[in-house]
CSV table of C-alpha atoms and ligand atoms in Angstrom, one decimal:
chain,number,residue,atom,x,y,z
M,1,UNK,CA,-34.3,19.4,-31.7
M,2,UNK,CA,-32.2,22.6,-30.4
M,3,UNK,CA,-29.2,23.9,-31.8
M,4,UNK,CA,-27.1,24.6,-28.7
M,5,UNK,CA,-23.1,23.9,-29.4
M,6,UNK,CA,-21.9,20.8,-28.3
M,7,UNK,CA,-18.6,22.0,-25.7
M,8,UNK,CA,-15.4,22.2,-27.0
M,9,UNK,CA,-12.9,19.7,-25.3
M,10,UNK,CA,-11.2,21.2,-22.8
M,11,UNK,CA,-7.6,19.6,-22.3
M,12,UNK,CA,-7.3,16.6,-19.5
M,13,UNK,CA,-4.5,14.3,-18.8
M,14,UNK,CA,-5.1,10.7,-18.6
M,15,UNK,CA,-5.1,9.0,-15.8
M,16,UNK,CA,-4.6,12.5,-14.0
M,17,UNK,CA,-1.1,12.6,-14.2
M,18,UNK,CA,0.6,15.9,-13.2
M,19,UNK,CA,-2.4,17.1,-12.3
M,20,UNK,CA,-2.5,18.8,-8.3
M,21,UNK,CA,-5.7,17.6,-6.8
M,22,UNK,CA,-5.2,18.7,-3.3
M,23,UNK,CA,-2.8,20.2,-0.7
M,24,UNK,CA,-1.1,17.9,2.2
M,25,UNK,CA,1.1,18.2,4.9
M,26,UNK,CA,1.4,14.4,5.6
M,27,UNK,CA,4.1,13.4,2.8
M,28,UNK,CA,6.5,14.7,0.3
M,29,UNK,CA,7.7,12.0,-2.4
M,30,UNK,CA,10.0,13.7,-4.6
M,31,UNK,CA,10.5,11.5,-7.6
M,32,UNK,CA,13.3,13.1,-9.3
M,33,UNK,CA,15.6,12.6,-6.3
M,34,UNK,CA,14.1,9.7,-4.8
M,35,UNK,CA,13.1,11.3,-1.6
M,36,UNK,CA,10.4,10.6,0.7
M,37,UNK,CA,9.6,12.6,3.9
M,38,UNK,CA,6.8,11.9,6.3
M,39,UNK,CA,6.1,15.3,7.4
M,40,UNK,CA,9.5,16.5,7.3
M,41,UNK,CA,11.3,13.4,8.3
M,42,UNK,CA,13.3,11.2,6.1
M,43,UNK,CA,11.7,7.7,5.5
M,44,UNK,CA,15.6,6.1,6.2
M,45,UNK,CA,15.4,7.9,9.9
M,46,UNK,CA,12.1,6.9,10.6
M,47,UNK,CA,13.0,3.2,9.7
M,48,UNK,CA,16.2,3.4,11.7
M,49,UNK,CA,14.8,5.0,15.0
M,50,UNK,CA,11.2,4.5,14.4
M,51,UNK,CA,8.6,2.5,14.9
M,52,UNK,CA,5.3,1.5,13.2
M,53,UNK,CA,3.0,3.0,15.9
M,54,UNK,CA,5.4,6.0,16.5
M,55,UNK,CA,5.2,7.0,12.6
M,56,UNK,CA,1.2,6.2,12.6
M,57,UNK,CA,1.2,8.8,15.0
M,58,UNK,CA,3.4,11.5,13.7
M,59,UNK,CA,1.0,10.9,10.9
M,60,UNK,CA,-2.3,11.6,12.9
M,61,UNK,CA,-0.8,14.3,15.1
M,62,UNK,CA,2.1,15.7,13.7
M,63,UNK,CA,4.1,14.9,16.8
M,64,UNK,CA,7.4,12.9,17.1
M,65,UNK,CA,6.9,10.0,20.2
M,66,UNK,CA,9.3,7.7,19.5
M,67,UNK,CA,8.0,5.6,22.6
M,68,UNK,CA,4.2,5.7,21.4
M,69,UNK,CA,2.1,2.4,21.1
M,70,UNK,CA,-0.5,0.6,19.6
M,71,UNK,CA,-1.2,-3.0,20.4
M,72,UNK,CA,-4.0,-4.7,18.1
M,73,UNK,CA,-7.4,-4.3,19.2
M,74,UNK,CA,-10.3,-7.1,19.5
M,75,UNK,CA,-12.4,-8.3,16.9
M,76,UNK,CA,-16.0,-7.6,17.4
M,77,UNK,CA,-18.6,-10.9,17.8
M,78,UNK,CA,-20.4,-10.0,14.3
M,79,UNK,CA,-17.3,-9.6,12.1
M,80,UNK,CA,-15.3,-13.1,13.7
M,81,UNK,CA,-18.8,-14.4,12.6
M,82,UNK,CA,-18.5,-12.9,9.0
M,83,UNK,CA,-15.3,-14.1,9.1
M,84,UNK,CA,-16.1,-17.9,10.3
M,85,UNK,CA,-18.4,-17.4,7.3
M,86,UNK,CA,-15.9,-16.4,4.5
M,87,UNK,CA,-15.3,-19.4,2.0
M,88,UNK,CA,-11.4,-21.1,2.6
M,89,UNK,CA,-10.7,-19.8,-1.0
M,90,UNK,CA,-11.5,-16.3,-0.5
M,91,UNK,CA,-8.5,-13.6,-1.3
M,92,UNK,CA,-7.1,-12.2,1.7
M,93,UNK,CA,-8.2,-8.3,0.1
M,94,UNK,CA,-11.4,-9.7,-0.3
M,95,UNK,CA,-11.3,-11.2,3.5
M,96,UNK,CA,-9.9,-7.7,4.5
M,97,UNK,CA,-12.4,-5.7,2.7
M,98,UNK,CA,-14.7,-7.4,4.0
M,99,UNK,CA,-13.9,-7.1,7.5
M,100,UNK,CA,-13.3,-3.6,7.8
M,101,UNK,CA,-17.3,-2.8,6.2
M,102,UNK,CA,-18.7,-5.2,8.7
M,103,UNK,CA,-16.4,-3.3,11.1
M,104,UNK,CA,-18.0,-0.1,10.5
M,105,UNK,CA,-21.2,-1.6,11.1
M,106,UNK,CA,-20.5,-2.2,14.6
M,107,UNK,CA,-19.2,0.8,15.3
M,108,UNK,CA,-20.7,4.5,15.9
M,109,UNK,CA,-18.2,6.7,13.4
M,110,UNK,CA,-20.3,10.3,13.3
M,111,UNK,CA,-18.7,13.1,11.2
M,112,UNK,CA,-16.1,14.7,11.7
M,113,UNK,CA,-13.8,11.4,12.3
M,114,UNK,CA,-11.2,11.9,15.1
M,115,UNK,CA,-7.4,10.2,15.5
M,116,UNK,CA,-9.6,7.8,18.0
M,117,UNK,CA,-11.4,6.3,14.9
M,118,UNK,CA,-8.3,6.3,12.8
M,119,UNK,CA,-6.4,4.3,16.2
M,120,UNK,CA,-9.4,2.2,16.3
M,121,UNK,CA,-9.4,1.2,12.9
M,122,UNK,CA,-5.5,0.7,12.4
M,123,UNK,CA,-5.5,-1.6,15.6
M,124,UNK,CA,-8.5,-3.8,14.8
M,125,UNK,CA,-7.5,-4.4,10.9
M,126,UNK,CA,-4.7,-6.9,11.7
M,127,UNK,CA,-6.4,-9.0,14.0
M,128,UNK,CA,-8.9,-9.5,11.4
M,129,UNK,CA,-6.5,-10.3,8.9
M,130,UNK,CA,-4.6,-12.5,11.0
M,131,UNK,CA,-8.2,-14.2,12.1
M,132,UNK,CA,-8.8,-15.1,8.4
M,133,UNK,CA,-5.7,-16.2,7.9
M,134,UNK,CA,-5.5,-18.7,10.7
M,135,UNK,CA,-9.8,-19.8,9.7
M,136,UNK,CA,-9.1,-20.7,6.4
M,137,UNK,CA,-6.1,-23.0,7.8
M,138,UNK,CA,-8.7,-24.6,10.2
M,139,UNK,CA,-7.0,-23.0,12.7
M,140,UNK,CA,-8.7,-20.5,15.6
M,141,UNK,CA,-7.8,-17.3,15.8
M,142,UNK,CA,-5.7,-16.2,18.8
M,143,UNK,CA,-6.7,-13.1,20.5
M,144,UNK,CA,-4.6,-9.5,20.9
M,145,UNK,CA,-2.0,-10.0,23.5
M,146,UNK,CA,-2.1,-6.1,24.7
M,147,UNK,CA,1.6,-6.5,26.0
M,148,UNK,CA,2.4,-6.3,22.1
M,149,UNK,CA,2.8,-3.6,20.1
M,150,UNK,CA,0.8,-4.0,16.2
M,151,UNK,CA,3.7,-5.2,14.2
M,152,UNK,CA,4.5,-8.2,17.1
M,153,UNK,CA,0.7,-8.6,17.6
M,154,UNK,CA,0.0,-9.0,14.4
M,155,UNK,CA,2.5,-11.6,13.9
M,156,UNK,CA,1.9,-13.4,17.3
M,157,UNK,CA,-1.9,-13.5,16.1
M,158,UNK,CA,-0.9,-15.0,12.7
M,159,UNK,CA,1.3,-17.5,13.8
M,160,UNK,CA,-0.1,-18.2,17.5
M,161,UNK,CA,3.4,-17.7,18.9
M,162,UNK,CA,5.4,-14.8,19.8
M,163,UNK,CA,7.6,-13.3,16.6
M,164,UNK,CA,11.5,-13.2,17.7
M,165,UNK,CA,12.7,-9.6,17.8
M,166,UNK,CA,14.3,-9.6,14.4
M,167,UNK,CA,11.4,-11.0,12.5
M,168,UNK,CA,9.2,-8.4,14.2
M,169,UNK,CA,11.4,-5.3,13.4
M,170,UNK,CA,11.8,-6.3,9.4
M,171,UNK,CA,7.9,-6.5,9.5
M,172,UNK,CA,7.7,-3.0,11.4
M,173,UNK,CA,9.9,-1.9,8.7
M,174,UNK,CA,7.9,-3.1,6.1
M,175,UNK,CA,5.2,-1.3,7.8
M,176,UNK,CA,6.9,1.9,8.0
M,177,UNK,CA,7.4,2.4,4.2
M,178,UNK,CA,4.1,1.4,3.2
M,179,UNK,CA,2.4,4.0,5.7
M,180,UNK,CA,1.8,6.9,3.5
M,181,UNK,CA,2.9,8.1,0.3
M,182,UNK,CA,1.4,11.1,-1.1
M,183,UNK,CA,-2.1,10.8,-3.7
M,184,UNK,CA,-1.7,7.4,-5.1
M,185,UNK,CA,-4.9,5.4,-6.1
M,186,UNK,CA,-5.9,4.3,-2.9
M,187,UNK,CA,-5.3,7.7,-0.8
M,188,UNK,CA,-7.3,8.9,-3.4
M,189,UNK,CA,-10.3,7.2,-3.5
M,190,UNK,CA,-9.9,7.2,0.7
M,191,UNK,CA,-10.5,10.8,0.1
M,192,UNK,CA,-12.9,11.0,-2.2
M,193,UNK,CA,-15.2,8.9,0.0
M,194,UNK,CA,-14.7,11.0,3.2
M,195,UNK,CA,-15.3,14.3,1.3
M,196,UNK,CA,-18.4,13.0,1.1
M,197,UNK,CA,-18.7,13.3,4.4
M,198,UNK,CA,-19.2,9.7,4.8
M,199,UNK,CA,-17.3,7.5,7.5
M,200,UNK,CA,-13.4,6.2,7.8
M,201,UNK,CA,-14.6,3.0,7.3
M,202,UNK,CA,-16.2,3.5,4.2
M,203,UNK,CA,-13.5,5.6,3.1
M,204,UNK,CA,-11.0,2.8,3.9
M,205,UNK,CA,-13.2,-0.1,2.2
M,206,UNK,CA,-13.2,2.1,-0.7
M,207,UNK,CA,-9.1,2.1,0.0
M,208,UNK,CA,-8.6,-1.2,0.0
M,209,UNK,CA,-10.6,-2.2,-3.0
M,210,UNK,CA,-8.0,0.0,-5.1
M,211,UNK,CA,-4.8,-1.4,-3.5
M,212,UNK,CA,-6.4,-4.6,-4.6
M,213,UNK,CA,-5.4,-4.1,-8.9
M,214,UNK,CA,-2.4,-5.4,-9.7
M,215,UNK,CA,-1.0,-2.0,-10.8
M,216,UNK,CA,-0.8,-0.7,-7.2
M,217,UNK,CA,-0.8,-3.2,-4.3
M,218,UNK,CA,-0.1,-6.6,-6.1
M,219,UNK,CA,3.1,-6.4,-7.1
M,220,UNK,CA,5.1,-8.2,-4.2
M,221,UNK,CA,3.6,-11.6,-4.6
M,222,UNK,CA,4.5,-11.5,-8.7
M,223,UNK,CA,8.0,-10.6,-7.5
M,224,UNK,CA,8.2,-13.7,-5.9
M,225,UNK,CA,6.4,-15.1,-8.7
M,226,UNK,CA,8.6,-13.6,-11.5
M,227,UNK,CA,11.8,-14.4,-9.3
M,228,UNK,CA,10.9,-18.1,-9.2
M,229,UNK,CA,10.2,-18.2,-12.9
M,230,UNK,CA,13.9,-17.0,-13.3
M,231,UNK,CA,15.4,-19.3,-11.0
M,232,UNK,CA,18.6,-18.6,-10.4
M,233,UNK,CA,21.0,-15.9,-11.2
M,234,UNK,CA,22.6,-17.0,-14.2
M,235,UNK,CA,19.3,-17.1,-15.8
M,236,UNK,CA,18.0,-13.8,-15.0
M,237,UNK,CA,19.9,-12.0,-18.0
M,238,UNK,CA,17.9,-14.3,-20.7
M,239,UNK,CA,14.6,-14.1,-19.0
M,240,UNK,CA,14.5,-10.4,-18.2
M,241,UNK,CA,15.0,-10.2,-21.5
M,242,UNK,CA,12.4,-12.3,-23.2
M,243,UNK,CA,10.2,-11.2,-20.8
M,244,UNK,CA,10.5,-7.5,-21.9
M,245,UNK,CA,10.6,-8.9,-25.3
M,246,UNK,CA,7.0,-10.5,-25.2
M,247,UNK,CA,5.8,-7.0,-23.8
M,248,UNK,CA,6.0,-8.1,-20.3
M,249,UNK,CA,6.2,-5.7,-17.1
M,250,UNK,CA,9.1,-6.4,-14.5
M,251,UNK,CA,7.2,-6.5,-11.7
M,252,UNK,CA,8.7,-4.4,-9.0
M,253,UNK,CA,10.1,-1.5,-11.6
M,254,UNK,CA,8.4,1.2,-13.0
M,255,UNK,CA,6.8,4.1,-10.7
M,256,UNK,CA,4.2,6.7,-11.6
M,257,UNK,CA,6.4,9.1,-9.8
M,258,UNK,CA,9.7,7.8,-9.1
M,259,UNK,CA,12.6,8.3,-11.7
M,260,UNK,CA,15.3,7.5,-9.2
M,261,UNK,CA,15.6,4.8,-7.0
M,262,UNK,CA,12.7,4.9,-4.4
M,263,UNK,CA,14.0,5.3,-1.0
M,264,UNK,CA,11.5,2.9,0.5
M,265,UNK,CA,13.6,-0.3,-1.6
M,266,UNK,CA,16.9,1.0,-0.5
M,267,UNK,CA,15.5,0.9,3.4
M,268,UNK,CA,14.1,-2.3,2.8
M,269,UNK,CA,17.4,-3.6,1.1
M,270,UNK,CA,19.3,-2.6,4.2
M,271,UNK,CA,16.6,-3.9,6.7
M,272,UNK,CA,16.2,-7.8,4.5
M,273,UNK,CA,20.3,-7.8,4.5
M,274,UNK,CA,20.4,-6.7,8.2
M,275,UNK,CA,18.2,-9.9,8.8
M,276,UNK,CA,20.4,-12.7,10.7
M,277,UNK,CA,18.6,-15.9,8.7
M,278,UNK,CA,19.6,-13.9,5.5
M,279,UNK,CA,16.0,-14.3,3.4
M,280,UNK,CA,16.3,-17.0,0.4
M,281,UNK,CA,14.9,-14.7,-1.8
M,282,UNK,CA,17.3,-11.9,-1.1
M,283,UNK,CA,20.7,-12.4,-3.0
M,284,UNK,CA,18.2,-13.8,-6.0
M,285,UNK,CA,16.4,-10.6,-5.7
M,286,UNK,CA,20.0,-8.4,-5.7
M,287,UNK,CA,21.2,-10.7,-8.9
M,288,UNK,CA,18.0,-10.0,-10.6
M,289,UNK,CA,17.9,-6.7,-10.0
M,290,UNK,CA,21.2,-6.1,-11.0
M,291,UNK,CA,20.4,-6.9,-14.6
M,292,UNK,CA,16.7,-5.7,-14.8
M,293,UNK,CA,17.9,-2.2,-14.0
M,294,UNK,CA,21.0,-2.6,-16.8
M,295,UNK,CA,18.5,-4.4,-19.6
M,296,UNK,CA,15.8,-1.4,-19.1
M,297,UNK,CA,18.1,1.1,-19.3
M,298,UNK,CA,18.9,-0.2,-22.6
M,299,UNK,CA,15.0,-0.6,-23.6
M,300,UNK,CA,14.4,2.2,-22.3
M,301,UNK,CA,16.5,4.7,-22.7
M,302,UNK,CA,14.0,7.7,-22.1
M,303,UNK,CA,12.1,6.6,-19.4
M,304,UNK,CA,13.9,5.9,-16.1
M,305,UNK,CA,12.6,2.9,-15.0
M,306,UNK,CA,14.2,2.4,-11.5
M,307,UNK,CA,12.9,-0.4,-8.4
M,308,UNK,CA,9.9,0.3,-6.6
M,309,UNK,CA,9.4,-0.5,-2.8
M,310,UNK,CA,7.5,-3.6,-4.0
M,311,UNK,CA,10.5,-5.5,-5.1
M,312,UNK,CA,12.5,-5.5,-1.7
M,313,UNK,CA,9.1,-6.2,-0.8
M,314,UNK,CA,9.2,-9.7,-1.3
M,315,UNK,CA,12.1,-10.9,0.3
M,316,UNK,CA,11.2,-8.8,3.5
M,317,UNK,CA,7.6,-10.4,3.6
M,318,UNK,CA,8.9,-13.6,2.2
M,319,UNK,CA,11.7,-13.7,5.3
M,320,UNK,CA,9.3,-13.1,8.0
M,321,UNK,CA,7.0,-15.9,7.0
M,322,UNK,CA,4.3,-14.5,4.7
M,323,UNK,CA,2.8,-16.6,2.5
M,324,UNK,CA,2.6,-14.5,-0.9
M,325,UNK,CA,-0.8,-13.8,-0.8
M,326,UNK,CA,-1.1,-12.5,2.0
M,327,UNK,CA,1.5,-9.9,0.6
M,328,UNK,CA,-1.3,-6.9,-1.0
M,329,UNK,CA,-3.1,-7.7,2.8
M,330,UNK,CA,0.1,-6.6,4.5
M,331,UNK,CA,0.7,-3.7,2.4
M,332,UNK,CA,-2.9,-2.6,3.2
M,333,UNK,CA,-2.4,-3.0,7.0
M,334,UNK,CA,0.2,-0.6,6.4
M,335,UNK,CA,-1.0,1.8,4.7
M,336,UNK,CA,-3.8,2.2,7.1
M,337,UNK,CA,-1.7,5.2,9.2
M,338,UNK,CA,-1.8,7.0,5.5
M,339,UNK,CA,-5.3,6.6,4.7
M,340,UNK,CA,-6.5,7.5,8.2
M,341,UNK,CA,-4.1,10.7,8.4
M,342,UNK,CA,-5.6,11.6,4.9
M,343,UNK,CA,-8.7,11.1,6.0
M,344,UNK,CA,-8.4,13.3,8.8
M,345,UNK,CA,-6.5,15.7,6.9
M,346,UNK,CA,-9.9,16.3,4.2
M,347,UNK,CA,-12.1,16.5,6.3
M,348,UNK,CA,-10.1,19.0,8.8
M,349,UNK,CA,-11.1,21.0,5.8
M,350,UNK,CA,-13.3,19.4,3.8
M,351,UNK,CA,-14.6,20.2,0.1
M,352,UNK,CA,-16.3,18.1,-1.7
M,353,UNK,CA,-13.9,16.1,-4.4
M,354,UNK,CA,-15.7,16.3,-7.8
M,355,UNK,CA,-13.6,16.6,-10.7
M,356,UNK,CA,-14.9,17.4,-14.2
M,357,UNK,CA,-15.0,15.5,-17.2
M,358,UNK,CA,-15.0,16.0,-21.3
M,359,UNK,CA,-18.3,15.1,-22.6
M,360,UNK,CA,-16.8,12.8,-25.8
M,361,UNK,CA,-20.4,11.3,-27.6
M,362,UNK,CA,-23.3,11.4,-29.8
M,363,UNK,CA,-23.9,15.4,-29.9
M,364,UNK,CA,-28.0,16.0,-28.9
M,365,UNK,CA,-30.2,13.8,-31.3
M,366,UNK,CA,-33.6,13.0,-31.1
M,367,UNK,CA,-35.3,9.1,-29.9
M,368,UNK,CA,-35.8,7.1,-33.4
M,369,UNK,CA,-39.4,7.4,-34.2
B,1,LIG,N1,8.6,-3.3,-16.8
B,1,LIG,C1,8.8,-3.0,-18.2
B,1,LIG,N2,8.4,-1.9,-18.8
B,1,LIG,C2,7.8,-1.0,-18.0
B,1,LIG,C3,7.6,-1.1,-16.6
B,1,LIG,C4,8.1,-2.3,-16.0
B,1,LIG,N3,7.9,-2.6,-14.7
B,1,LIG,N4,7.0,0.0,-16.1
B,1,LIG,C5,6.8,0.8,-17.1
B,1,LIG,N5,7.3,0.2,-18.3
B,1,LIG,C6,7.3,0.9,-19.6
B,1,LIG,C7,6.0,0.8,-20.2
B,1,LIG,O1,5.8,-0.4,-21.0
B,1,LIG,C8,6.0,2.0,-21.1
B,1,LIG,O2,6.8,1.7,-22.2
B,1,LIG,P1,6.4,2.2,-23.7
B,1,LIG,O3,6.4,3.8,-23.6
B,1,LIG,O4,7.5,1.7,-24.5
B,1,LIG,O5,5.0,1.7,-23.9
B,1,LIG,C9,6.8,3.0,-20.3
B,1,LIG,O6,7.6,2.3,-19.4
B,1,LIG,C10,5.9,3.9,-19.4
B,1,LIG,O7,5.0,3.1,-18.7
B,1,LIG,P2,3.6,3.7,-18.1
B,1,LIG,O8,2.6,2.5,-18.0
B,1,LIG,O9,3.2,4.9,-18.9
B,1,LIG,O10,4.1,4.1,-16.7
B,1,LIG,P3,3.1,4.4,-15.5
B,1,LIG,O11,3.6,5.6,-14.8
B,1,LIG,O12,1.6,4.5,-15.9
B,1,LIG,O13,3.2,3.1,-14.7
B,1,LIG,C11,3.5,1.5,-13.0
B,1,LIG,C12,3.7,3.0,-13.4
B,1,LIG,C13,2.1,1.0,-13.2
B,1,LIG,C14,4.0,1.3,-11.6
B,1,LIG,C15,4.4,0.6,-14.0
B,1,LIG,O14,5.8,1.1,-13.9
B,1,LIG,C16,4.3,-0.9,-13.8
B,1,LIG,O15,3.4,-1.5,-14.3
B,1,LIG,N6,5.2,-1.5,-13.0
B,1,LIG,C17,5.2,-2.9,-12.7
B,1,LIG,C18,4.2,-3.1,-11.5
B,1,LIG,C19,4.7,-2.6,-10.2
B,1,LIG,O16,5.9,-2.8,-9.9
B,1,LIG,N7,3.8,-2.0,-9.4
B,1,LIG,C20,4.1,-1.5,-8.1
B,1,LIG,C21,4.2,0.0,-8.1
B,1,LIG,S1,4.7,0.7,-6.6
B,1,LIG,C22,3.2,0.8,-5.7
B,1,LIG,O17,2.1,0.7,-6.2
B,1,LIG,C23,3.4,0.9,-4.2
């Protein structure tokens, strides 16, 4: 028995919010104005006059190359046999996850990692995907055509035949958005695990396994699920509302750090209406959100609650042929070029990240006799 003092709480905010954990020069999502730059450039440019590849590397680098490519890369022997082995049922994330560790087994990733690791691993994740996708069809996978940049590749390994331009620019959109936004769960834990001083692979395992929970990377595919529960438009009033009303989230509203509208829906608005086969989903998704913005205004009148990227989302993904749950895959393919460039970024100048934490039990006691 000793009679040291127990600490005195010190104060802490749940779920970290507000608090600064780190310094970057990759992003800048300002949520009161619903702004998003990717060092320095406005996410509406980028879509417009960018491309996936181009913005992966203004990530890595810091240079502009509008003209720079990356087709998808090879699948190593071991992982397409991990991936033969994979049940049918498994969830893509899982598939993904699970690709991307037996990845880094394969590969030599010493400390410090480079832009080459971060290419290597951007390039190779969505021929995996796309493999799994086409095995648990009973289908082979095709390999990288190298002609293709990743968006097209991507596609033309999915479907076995070559995406038409349209269809491969709303999926490069798509893409763009989801590269990189600032310290959210995922970016996080990414950098967490390299400040260890582990590898990118780890670090992006460790990624992918947080975009997984529903609160962060699954909200697309319950869009499409909410949207066909309402059905039509003249529905949408009464089930928005008894949906709120049996404590129910609207999924694709709501952001930890947007209060306006974020700019990654409004590009994705323009780029599904911009589509020439006009996405089913899309004027069911405009009708819908019409009314979910008005009804949450009126539940909550203190809390913007705006529309996140997730719920454009869904028509985009929906339109170019995704089956929904594929959708928290395809965001994770995308936010590869964020993770990476964080990953480079901590460990450019790396410090351990070890946060501290209120000790809230039993003060010391002694074993029962
Ligand atoms: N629908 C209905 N009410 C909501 C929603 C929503 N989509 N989002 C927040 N609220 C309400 C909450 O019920 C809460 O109300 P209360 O104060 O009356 O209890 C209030 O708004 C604040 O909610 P919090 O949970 O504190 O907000 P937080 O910042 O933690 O949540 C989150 C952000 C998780 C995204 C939330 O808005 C949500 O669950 N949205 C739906 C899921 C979704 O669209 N996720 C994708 C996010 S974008 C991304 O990850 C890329």
């Amino acid at each position: 028995m000793t009679d040291l003092p127990m600490p005195a709480p010190r104060p802490f905010s749940p779920g970290l919010e507000g608090v600064v954990a780190g310094e970057t020069s990759l992003s800048y999502v300002d949520g009161e104005n619903g702004r998003l730059l990717y060092r320095g450039y406005r996410i509406g440019d980028l879509v417009e006059r960018g491309t996936y590849p181009a913005v992966a590397n203004l990530l890595w680098t810091g240079d502009w190359d509008a003209t720079h490519r990356l087709p998808t890369a090879p699948i190593p022997a071991p992982v397409l046999s991990i991936l033969r082995a994979l049940p049918a049922e498994t969830k893509p994330m899982d598939a993904l996850r699970t690709a991307v560790s037996a990845w880094g087994a394969t590969q030599d990733l010493p400390w410090p990692p480079t832009v080459e690791h971060a290419r290597a691993i951007t390039s190779f994740s969505p021929s995996a995907l796309a493999a799994f996708a086409r095995l648990r069809a009973g289908l082979e996978p095709v390999e990288p055509d190298p002609s293709l940049d990743l968006v097209e590749g991507f596609l033309y390994q999915l479907k076995g035949e070559r995406p038409d331009a349209a269809t491969a620019r709303a999926l490069d959109a798509y893409f763009i958005v989801g590269a990189e936004h600032g310290f959210n769960a995922s970016t996080f834990t990414a950098r967490v695990v390299i400040s260890t001083r582990s590898d990118i692979a780890s670090a992006l395992v460790g990624a992918i396994g947080t975009m997984k929970g529903p609160l962060h990377g699954g909200a697309p595919s319950e869009v499409v699920d909410q949207l066909s529960r309402v059905g039509s438009a003249d529905h949408a009033e009464a089930w928005v509302r008894e949906a709120l009303a049996n404590g129910e989230r609207l999924m694709g509203f709501g952001h930890r750090v947007y209060r306006a509208y974020d700019p990654r829906a409004a590009a994705l608005r323009k780029v599904a209406e911009a589509m020439p086969t006009r996405p089913d989903w899309l004027q069911l998704a405009i009708d819908v959100e019409d009314v979910a913005l008005r009804v949450l205004a009126e539940t909550h009148p203190d809390r913007p609650l705006k529309t996140n990227v997730e719920f454009y989302a869904a028509p985009v993904l929906m339109g170019v042929g995704l089956s929904p749950d594929l959708f928290p895959a395809a965001f994770s393919l995308s936010r590869h070029a964020g993770w990476t460039a964080h990953v480079l970024e901590q460990s450019a100048n790396n410090r351990l990240i070890r946060p501290d934490v209120n000790y809230v039990g039993p003060a010391e006691r002694d074993l029962p006799a």
